[in-house]
Each structure stands twice: as structure tokens, then as C-alpha cells.
CSV table of C-alpha atoms in Angstrom, one decimal:
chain,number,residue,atom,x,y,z
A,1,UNK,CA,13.0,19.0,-27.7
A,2,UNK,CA,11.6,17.7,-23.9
A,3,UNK,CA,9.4,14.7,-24.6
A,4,UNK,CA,8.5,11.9,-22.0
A,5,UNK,CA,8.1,8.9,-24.2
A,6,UNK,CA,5.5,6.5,-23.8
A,7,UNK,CA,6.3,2.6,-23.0
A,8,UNK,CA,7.4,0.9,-26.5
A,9,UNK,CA,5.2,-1.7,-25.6
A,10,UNK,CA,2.1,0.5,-26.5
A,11,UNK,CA,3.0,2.2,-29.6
A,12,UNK,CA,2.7,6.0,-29.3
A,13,UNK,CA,1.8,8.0,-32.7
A,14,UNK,CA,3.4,11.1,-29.8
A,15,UNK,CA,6.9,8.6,-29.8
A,16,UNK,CA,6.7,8.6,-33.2
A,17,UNK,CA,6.0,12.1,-34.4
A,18,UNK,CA,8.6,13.8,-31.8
A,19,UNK,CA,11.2,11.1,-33.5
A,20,UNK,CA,10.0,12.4,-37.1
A,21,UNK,CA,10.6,16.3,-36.0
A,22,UNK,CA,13.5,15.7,-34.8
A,23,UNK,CA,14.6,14.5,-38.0
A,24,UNK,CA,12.9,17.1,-40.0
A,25,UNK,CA,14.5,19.9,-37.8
A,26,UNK,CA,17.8,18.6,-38.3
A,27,UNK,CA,17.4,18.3,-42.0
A,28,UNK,CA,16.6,21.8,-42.0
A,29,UNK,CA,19.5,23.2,-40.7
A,30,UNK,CA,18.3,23.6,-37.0
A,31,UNK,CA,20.6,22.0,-34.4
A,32,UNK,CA,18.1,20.0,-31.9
A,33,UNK,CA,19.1,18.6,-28.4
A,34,UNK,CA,17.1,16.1,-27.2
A,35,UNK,CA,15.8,16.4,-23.7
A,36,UNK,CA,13.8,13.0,-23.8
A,37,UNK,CA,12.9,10.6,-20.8
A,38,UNK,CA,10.9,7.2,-21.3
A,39,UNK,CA,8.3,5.6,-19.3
A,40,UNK,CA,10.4,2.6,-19.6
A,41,UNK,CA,13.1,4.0,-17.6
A,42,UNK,CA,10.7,3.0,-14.5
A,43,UNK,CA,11.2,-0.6,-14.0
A,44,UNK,CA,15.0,-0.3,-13.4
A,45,UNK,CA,15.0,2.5,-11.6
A,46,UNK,CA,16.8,2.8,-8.0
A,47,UNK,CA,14.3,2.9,-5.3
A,48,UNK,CA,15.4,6.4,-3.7
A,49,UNK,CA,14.1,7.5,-7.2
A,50,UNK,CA,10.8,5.5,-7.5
A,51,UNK,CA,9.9,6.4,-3.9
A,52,UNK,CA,10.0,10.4,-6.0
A,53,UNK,CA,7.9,8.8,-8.8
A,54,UNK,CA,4.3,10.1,-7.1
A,55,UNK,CA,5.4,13.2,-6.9
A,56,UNK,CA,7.4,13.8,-10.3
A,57,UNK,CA,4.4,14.8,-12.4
A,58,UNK,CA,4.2,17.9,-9.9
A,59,UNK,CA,7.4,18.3,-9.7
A,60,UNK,CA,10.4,15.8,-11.0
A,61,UNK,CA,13.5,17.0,-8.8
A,62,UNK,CA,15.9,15.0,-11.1
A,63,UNK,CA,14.3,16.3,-14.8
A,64,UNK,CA,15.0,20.0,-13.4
A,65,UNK,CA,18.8,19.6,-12.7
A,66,UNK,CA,19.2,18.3,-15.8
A,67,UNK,CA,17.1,20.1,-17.9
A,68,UNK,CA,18.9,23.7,-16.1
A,69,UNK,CA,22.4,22.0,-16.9
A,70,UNK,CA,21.5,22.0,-20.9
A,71,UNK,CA,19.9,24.9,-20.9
A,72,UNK,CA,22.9,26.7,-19.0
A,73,UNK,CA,25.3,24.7,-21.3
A,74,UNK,CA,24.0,25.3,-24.3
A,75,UNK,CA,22.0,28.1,-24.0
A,76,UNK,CA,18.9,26.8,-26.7
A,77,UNK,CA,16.8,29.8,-28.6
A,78,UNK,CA,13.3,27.8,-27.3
A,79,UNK,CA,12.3,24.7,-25.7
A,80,UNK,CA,9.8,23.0,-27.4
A,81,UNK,CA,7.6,19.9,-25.1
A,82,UNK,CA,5.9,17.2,-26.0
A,83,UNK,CA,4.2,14.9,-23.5
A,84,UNK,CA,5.9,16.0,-19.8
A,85,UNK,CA,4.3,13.1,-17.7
A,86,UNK,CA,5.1,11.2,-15.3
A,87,UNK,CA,8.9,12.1,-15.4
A,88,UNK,CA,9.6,15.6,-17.0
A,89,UNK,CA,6.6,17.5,-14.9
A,90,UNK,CA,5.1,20.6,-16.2
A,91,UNK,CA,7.6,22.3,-14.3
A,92,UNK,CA,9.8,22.1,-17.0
A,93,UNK,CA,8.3,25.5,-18.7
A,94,UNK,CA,9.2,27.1,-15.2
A,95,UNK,CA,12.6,26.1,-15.3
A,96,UNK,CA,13.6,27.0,-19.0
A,97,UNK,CA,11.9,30.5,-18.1
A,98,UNK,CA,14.3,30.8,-15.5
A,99,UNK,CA,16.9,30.8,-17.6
A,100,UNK,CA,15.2,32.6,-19.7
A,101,UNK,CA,14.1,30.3,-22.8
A,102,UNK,CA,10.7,30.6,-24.4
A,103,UNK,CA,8.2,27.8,-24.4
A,104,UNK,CA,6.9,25.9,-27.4
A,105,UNK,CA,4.3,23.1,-26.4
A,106,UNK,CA,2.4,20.8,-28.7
A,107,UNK,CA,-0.8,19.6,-27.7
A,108,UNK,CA,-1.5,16.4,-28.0
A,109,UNK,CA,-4.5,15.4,-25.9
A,110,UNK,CA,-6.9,17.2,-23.4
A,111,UNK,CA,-4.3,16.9,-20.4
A,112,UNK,CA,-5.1,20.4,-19.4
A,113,UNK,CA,-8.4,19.7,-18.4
A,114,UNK,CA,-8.8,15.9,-18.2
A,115,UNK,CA,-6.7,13.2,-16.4
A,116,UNK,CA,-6.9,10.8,-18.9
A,117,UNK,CA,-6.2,13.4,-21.8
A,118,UNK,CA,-9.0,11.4,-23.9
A,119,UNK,CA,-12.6,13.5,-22.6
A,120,UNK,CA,-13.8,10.0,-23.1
A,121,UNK,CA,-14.6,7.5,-19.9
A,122,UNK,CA,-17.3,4.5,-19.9
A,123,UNK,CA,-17.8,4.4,-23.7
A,124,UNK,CA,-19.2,7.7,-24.0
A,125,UNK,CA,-17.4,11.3,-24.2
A,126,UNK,CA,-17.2,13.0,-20.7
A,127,UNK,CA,-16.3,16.6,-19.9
A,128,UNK,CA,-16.8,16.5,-16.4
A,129,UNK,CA,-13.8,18.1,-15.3
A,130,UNK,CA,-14.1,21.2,-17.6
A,131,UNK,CA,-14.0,24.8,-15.2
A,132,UNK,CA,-13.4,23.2,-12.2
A,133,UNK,CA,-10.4,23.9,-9.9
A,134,UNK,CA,-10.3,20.7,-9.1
A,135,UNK,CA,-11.1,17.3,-11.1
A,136,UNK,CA,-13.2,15.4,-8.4
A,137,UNK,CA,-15.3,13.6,-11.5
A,138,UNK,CA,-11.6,12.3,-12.2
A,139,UNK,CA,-11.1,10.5,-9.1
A,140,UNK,CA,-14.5,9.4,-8.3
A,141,UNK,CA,-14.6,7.0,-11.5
A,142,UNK,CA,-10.8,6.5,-11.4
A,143,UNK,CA,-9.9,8.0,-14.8
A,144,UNK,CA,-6.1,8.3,-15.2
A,145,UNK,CA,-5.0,4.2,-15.1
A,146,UNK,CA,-7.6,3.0,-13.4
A,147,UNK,CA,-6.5,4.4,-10.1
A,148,UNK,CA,-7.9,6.5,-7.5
A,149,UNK,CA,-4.6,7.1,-5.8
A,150,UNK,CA,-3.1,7.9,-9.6
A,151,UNK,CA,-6.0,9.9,-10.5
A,152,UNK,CA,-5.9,12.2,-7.3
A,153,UNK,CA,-2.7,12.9,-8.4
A,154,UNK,CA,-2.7,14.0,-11.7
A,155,UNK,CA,-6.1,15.9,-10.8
A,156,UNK,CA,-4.1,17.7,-8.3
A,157,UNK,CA,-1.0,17.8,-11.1
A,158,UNK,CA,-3.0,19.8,-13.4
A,159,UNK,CA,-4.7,22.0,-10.6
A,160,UNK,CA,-0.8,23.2,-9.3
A,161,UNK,CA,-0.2,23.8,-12.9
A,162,UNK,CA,-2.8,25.8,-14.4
A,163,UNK,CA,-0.6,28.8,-14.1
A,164,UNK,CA,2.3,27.1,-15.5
A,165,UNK,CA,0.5,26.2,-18.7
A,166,UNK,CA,-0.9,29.7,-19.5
A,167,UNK,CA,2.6,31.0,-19.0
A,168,UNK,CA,3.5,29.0,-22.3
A,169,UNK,CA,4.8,31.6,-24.8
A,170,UNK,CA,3.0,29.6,-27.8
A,171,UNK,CA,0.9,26.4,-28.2
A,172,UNK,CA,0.6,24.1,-31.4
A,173,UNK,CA,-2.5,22.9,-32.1
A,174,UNK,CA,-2.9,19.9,-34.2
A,175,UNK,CA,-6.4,20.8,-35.9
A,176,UNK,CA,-8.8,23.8,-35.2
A,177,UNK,CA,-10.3,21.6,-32.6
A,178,UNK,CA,-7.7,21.6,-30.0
A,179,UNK,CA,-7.2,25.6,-30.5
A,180,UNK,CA,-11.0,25.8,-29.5
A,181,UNK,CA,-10.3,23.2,-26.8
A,182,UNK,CA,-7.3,25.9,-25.6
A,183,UNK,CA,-9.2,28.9,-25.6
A,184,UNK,CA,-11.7,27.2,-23.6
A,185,UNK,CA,-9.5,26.8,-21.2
A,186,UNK,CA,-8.6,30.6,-21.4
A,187,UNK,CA,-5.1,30.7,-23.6
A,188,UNK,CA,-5.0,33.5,-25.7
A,189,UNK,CA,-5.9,33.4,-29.1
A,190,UNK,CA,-2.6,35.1,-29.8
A,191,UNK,CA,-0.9,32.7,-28.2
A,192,UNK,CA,-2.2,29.8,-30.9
A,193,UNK,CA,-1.1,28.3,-33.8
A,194,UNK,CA,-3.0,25.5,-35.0
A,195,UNK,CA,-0.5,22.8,-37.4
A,196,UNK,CA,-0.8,19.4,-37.7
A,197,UNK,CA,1.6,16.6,-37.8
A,198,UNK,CA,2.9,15.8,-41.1
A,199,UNK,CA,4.1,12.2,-42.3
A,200,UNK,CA,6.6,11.7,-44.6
A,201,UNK,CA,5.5,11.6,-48.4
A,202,UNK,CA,5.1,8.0,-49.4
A,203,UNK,CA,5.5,9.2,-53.6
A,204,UNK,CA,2.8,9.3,-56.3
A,205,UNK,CA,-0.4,7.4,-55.3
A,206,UNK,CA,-1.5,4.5,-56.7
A,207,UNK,CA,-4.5,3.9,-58.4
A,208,UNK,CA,-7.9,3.7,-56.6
A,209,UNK,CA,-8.6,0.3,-55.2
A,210,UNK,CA,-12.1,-0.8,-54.4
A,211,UNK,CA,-14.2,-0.7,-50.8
A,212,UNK,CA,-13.2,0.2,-47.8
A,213,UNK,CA,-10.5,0.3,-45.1
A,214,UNK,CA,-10.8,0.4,-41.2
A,215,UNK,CA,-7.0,0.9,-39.7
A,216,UNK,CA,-6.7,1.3,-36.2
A,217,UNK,CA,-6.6,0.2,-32.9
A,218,UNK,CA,-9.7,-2.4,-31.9
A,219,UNK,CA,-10.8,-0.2,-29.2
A,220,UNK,CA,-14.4,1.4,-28.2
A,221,UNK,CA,-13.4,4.7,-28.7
A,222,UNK,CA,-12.2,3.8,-32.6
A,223,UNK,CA,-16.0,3.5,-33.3
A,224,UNK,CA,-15.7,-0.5,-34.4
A,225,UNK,CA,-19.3,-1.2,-32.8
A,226,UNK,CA,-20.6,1.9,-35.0
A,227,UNK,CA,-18.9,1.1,-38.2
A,228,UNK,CA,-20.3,-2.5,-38.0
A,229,UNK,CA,-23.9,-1.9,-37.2
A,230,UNK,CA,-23.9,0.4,-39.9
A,231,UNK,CA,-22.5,-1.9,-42.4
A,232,UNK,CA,-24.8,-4.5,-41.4
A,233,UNK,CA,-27.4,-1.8,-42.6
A,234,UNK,CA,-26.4,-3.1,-46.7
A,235,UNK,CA,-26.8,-6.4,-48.4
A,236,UNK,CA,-23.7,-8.8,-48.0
A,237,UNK,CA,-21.5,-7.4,-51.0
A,238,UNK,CA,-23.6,-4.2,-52.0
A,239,UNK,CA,-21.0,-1.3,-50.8
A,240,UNK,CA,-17.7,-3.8,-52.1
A,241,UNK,CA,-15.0,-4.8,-49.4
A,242,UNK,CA,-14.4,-4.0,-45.8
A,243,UNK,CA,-11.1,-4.2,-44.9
A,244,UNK,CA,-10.1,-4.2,-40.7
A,245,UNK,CA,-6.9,-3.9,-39.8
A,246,UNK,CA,-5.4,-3.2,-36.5
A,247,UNK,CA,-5.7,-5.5,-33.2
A,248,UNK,CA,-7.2,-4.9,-29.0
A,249,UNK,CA,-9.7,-5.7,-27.4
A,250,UNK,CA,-12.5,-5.5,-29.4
A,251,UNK,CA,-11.1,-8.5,-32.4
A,252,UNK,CA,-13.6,-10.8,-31.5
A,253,UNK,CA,-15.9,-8.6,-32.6
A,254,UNK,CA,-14.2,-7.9,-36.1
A,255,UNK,CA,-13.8,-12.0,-36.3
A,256,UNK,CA,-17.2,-12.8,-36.1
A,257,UNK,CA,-18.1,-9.7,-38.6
A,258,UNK,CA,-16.2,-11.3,-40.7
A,259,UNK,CA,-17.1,-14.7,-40.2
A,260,UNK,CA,-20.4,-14.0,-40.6
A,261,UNK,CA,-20.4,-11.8,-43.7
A,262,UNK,CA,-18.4,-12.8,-46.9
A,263,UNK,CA,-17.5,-8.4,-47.7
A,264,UNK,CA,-15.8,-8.2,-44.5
A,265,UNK,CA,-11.9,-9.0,-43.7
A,266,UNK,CA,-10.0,-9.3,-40.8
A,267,UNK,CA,-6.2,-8.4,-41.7
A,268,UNK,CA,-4.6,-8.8,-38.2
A,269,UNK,CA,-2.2,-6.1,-37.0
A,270,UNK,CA,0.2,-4.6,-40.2
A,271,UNK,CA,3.5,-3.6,-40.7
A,272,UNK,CA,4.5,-0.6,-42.7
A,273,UNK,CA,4.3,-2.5,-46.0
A,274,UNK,CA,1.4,-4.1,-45.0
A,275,UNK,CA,-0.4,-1.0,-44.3
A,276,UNK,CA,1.0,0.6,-47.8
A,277,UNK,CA,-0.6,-2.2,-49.3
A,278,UNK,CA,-4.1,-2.2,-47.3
A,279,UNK,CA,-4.3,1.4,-48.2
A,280,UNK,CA,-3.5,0.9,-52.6
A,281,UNK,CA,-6.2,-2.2,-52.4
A,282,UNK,CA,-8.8,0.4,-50.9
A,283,UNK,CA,-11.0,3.3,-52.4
A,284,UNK,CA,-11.9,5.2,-49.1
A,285,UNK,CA,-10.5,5.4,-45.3
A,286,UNK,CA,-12.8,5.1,-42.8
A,287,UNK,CA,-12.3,7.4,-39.2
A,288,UNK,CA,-15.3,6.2,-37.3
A,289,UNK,CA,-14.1,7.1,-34.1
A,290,UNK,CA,-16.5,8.0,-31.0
A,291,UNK,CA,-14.3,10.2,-29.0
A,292,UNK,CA,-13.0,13.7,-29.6
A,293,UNK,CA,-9.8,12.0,-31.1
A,294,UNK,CA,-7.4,14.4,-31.3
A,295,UNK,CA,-5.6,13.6,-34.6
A,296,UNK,CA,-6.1,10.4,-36.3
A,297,UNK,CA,-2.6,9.4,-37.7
A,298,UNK,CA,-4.4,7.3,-40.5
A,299,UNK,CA,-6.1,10.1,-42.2
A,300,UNK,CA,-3.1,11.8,-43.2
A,301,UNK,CA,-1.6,8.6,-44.4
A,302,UNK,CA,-5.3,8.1,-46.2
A,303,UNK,CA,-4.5,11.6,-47.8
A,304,UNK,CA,-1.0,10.9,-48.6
A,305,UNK,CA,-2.1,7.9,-50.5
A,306,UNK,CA,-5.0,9.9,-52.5
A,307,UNK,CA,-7.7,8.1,-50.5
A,308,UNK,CA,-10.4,10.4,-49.1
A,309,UNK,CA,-11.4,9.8,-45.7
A,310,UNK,CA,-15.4,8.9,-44.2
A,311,UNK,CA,-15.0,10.1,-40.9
A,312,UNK,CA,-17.1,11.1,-37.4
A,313,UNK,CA,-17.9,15.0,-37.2
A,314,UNK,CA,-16.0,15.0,-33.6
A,315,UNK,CA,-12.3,16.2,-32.6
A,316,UNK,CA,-10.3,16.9,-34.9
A,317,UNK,CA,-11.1,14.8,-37.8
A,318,UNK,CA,-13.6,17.2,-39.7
A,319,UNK,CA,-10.1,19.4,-39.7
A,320,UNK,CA,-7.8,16.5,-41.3
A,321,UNK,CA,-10.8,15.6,-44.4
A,322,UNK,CA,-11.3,19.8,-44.7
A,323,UNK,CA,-14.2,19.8,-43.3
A,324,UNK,CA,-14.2,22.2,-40.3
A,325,UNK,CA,-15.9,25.0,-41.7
A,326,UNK,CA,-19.5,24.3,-42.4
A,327,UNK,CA,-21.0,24.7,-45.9
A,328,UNK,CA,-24.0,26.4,-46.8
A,329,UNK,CA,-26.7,24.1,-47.2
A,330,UNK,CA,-28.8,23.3,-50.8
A,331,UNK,CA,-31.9,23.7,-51.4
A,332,UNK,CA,-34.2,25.8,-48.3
A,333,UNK,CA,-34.0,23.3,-45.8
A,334,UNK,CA,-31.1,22.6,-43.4
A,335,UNK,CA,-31.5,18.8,-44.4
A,336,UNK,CA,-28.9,18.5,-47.5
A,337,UNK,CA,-25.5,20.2,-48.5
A,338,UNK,CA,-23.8,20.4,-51.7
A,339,UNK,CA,-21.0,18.4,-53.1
A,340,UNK,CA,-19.9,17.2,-56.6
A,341,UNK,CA,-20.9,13.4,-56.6
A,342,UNK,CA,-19.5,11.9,-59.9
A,343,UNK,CA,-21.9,11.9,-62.8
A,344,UNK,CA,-24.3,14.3,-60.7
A,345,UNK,CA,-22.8,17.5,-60.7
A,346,UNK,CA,-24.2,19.4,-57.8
A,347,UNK,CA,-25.9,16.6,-55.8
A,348,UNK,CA,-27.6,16.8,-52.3
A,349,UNK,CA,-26.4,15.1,-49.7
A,350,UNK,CA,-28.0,13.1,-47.0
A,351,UNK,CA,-29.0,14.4,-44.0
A,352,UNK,CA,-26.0,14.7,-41.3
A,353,UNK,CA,-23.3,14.2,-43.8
A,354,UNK,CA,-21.0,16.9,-44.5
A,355,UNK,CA,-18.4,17.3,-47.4
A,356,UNK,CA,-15.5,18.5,-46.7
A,357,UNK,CA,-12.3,19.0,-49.3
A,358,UNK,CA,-10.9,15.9,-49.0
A,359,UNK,CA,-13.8,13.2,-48.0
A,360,UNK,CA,-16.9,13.2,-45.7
A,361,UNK,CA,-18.0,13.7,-41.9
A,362,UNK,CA,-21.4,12.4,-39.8
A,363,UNK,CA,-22.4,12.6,-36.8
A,364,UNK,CA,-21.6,9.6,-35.2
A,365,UNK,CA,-24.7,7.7,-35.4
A,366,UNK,CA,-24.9,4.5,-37.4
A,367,UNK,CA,-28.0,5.6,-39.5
A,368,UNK,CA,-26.2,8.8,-40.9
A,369,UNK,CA,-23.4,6.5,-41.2
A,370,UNK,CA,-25.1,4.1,-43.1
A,371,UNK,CA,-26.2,6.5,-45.1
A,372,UNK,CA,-23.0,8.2,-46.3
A,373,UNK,CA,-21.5,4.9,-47.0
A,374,UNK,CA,-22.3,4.3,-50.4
A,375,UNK,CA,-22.0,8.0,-51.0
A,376,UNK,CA,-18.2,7.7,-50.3
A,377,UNK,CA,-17.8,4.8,-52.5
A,378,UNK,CA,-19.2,6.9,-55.8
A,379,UNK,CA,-17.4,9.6,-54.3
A,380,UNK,CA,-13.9,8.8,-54.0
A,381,UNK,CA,-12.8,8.9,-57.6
A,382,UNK,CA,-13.6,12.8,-57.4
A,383,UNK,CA,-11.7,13.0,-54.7
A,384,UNK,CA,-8.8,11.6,-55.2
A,385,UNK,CA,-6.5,14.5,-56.5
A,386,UNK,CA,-7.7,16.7,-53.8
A,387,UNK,CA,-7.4,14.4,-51.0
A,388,UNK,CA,-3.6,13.8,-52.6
A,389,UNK,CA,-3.3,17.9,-52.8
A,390,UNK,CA,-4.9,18.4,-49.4
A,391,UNK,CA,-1.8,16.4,-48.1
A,392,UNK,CA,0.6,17.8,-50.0
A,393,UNK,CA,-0.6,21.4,-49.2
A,394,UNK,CA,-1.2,21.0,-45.3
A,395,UNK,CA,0.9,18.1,-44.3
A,396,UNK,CA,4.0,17.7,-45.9
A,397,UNK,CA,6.9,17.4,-44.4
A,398,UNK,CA,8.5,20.5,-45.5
A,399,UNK,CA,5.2,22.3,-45.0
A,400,UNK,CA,4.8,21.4,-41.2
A,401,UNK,CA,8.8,21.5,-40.6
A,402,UNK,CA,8.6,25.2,-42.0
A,403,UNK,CA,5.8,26.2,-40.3
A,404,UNK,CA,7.4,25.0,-36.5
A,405,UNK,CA,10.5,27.0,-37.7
A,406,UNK,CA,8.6,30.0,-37.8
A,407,UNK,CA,6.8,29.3,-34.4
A,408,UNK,CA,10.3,29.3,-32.9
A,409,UNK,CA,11.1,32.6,-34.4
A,410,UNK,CA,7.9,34.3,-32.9
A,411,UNK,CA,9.1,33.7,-29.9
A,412,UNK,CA,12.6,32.9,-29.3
A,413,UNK,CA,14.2,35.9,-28.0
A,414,UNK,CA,18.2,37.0,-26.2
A,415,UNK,CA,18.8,34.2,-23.3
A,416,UNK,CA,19.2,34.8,-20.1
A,417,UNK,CA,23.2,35.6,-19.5
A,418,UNK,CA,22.1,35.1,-15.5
């Protein structure tokens, strides 16, 4: 398992989920050697290495010599990567297919294509880099940390390595839309499998709470700015409670929201009890997010906890709530879909919202927002149990764990005795 872990100081749902699969794997019977390297490594490192540092994410001398002394050691069925930058380097897949060792990769973010992994720069999404050799968008607006130097770099980075990543022997794909964003960049189909993270199962949910909760970093791309204006759309008190939790740069924002309204609460940055309980003391989750975001850690725990989601129609959130393959609209007129609605039976939706299995997705657009909000509060009582059995079916620990096992065995094959 080769991961590059991100600085603890900015807590990484990648850390986090590489930690949990390690876990899994070993609790399964599969002997795991880690392979990881942290970005925090940096600071203490001896100069003759940080004078390397601009080149590692090309090539990082120091990861291959290590990496080829497991591999010849030990002789692994398949490498499986996680994140390789700065101080793995793509060339990792080269070196374990020189000894022979198939190539798992997850995929995380958009790195294939985009320097900053997000397809999101100055508030807005941005694709600007997509089917060019070269990312020049990327260093003209100094994408990947702010840096033009940094972001030459890692434009040239994923240029160099385009051939390395379609010589990856199988790619997970957390939702539907990163398989879409992989065959866009011309990976075989075959050469897919889409599964998501799983969390582990926090037991028998409680009973619905009331309103809603907003958990997440306070960041543009999370969508605060839409979530509030649409709020502001209802009377003080008409849709219940709006919960915010999570800290960044945009708490002022959430502090005067709920300074100036008496159904909106600020609950600071939580711990893992303090998100257990945020989540009980809620009906529905909100995903409001503006950016292709790639998948939302909170909508599984929403799930877990039998709370169906309100989310944007963008990355890979329509995929989480169930809601990635469109339904056939009621009625004659593209303007309404069908979804149970408690007390209505087959009710028509407004226009831009989407039902999916396990809650609802808009465009992101704080009218249509607005507009689904109160539909999600009648709604989430019907669906409760299937936002609870959507988890269990599709993210479940022992779901996802054997479903990675089986990705191993489609590819693993005799090692290289050279």
C-alpha cells in the first residue's frame, strides 16, 4: 500500500481512508506492507535531499530504491497507490512493473488532468487543462499552491507521466463520476472499477432528529455562500434548525448567519462524538458543494446514521445519495420527477431536483435549492431506512474491503523471479 500522506496539520479524508484499508485488509486475512511517506517528512530533511525535492514528483530517486528493495524482498501479489506526490512520484507504477507487480491505483482527485486535483480555481469550476499536452492554463493562474514555479512543475509532472498512468493495470473509482472523468482521459473502460470508500458502521441509527446539518470545511468550494442565500429564501424558523459545523475561512460568514437569524447555529469544529451527536440531533445532511467534489466523506457518515442527504448534482455526490442515474420524468413535461413524498404518494417534484435512493440532488443554484429544502424536511422520514440500507449495501466495511480483494485478484499475477 504506497501512499504519500498529506501534512497532519490539514486533515486528509486520503490519510484517513488509506489508514482504515489498511486495517480492513489486515482483518481480512491479507498481509499489507506499508510503503507510506509523509509530507511532513520535509521540514527535517537533509539538504542534499531537499535540493531533490523539485524534481521528486517526476521522479523521486530515494522512493524507487526503496520501494525495489520491498518489492524484491518480499515479492507482493500487487501494489496498490494512493496519493504519490511530492515524494513517491508516479514512477512508482514503473518500478513495481519492473519487477513485475501489477498496479492498483485509487483515484482520489482529478490529478491526471488538473494540477490542483480540484477542476475548481477562482470560485468557479475550471477545466482548462482537459486534452492538452501541456497544462499552460495551470501555470498562468498559478493553480497547484499558489505557485508558478510549483505549478510548472507538476504541469510538466503529469505531461512525463501520461504514459505511466494508462499503463495502470486497474483504477478504483470512488463514484461513477471519476470512471467518466478516467475515460475521458482515455483509460479503458475494462480497466475500471468504480467503489467507494467505506466508513466503519457506527450501529443502529438513532431516531430522526429535526432540521438540518451543514458538516464540512468553511471553504468556497463547500457551497456555504449557496446554502445561505438559499436559506435566507424562508421565514426565520419555517424549515426548523440549521446546524454548521466545521471551521476555514469562510466562519465569519456562518457567525453572522447565525447572529442574524435565531434557526441558524454555529457549532465550531467537532470531534468524533461531537459529530455523532450533530448528526442524531438532525433530520437531513446537507452536500451543497460547488465543485466536482470527488467524494464527500460526510454523506456516507449521513447514510450510516439513516440521514438522507440534500446535495449539489456535481461530482460524485448524485452517486453517494443514489442518484446517478436519471429518472423518468412525471407528467409530459421535463419540469418534475417522481418521488414518494410522505402522505402524497407519487408527488412531483420541483423543477431541478432530482430524487435519488437515498435523498435529493439540484443543480447548484440557490433557487432550486431553496426550493428542495422543505421537500427534504417532509422527506426524510421516508427515507430513512433506505438511506440506512444504501450504506449498508454499498459502503460497509466488509462490502468495500471485499470488493478491493477481488480487484487484487483480477490482476495480480506470477512475480517477476528477475
Amino acid at each position: 500500500m504506497a501512499h504519500n500522506r498529506y501534512r497532519e496539520a490539514q486533515p486528509s479524508g486520503e490519510n484517513t481512508i488509506v489508514d482504515a484499508e489498511i486495517a480492513q485488509l489486515t482483518a481480512a486475512g491479507v498481509e499489507v506492507l506499508p510503503f507510506l511517506r509523509s509530507s511532513d517528512e520535509i521540514p527535517t530533511m537533509p539538504k542534499t535531499a531537499k535540493a531533490l525535492l523539485p524534481i521528486s514528483p517526476i521522479y523521486a530517486p530515494r522512493a524507487q530504491q526503496e520501494l525495489s528493495r520491498l518489492l524484491t524482498e518480499h515479492r507482493p501479489d500487487v501494489l496498490h497507490l494512493h496519493n504519490p506526490y511530492p515524494l513517491l512520484s508516479p514512477w512508482v507504477v514503473r518500478t513495481a512493473h519492473r519487477h513485475g507487480v501489477p498496479v492498483v491505483q485509487t483515484v482520489h482527485n482529478y490529478r491526471q488532468v488538473c494540477s490542483s486535483g480540484l477542476y475548481f480555481r477562482d470560485g468557479i469550476i475550471c477545466q482548462d487543462c482537459r486534452g492538452r499536452a501541456l497544462g499552460v492554463p495551470a501555470i498562468v493562474h498559478r493553480c497547484y499552491r499558489g505557485s508558478r514555479a510549483q505549478s510548472a512543475l507538476m504541469a510538466t509532472t503529469l505531461a512525463v507521466h501520461r504514459g505511466t498512468w494508462r499503463s495502470v493495470d486497474r483504477f478504483v473509482a470512488l463514484t461513477s463520476a471519476v470512471a467518466d472523468h478516467l475515460r475521458d482521459y482515455g483509460i479503458p473502460a475494462e480497466r475500471i472499477v468504480v467503489k467507494p470508500n467505506g466508513i466503519p458502521d457506527p450501529g443502529r441509527p438513532a431516531p430522526l432528529g429535526e432540521g438540518f446539518l451543514f458538516l464540512g470545511r468553511l471553504s468556497p468550494e463547500k457551497g456555504l455562500d449557496l446554502l445561505l442565500d438559499a436559506w435566507r429564501r424562508h421565514p426565520d424558523g419555517a424549515l426548523g434548525p440549521l446546524r454548521v459545523a466545521g471551521d476555514g475561512e469562510l466562519r465569519p460568514l456562518v457567525e453572522a448567519a447565525a447572529a442574524e437569524r435565531a434557526d441558524v447555529t454555529f457549532l465550531g469544529p467537532l470531534d468524533r462524538a461531537g459529530v455523532r451527536a450533530a448528526l442524531e440531533s438532525s433530520a437531513v445532511v446537507l452536500a451543497t458543494s460547488t465543485w466536482h467534489d470527488v467524494l464527500p466523506t460526510v454523506i456516507i457518515e449521513a447514510l450510516a446514521a439513516g440521514r438522507p442527504v440534500l446535495g449539489t448534482a456535481l461530482g460524485g455526490i448524485p452517486y453517494l445519495v443514489g442518484a446517478d442515474t436519471p429518472r423518468e420524468p412525471a407528467g409530459t413535461g421535463p419540469a418534475a420527477v417522481a418521488s414518494a413524498v410522505p402522505g402524497d404518494g407519487m408527488a412531483t417534484l420541483p423543477s431541478g431536483v432530482q430524487a435519488g435512493e437515498a435523498g435529493w440532488v439540484v443543480p447548484p443554484e440557490p433557487a432550486a435549492l431553496a426550493a428542495a429544502l422543505p421537500l427534504a424536511r417532509a422527506g426524510a422520514g421516508t427515507l430513512s431506512a433506505a438511506a440506512r440500507a444504501r450504506y449498508e449495501r454499498t459502503f460497509h466495511p466488509d462490502v468495500v474491503t471485499k470488493q478491493l480483494i477481488d480487484i487484487y485478484a483480477s490482476v495480480t499475477r506470477a512475480p517477476n523471479p528477475a
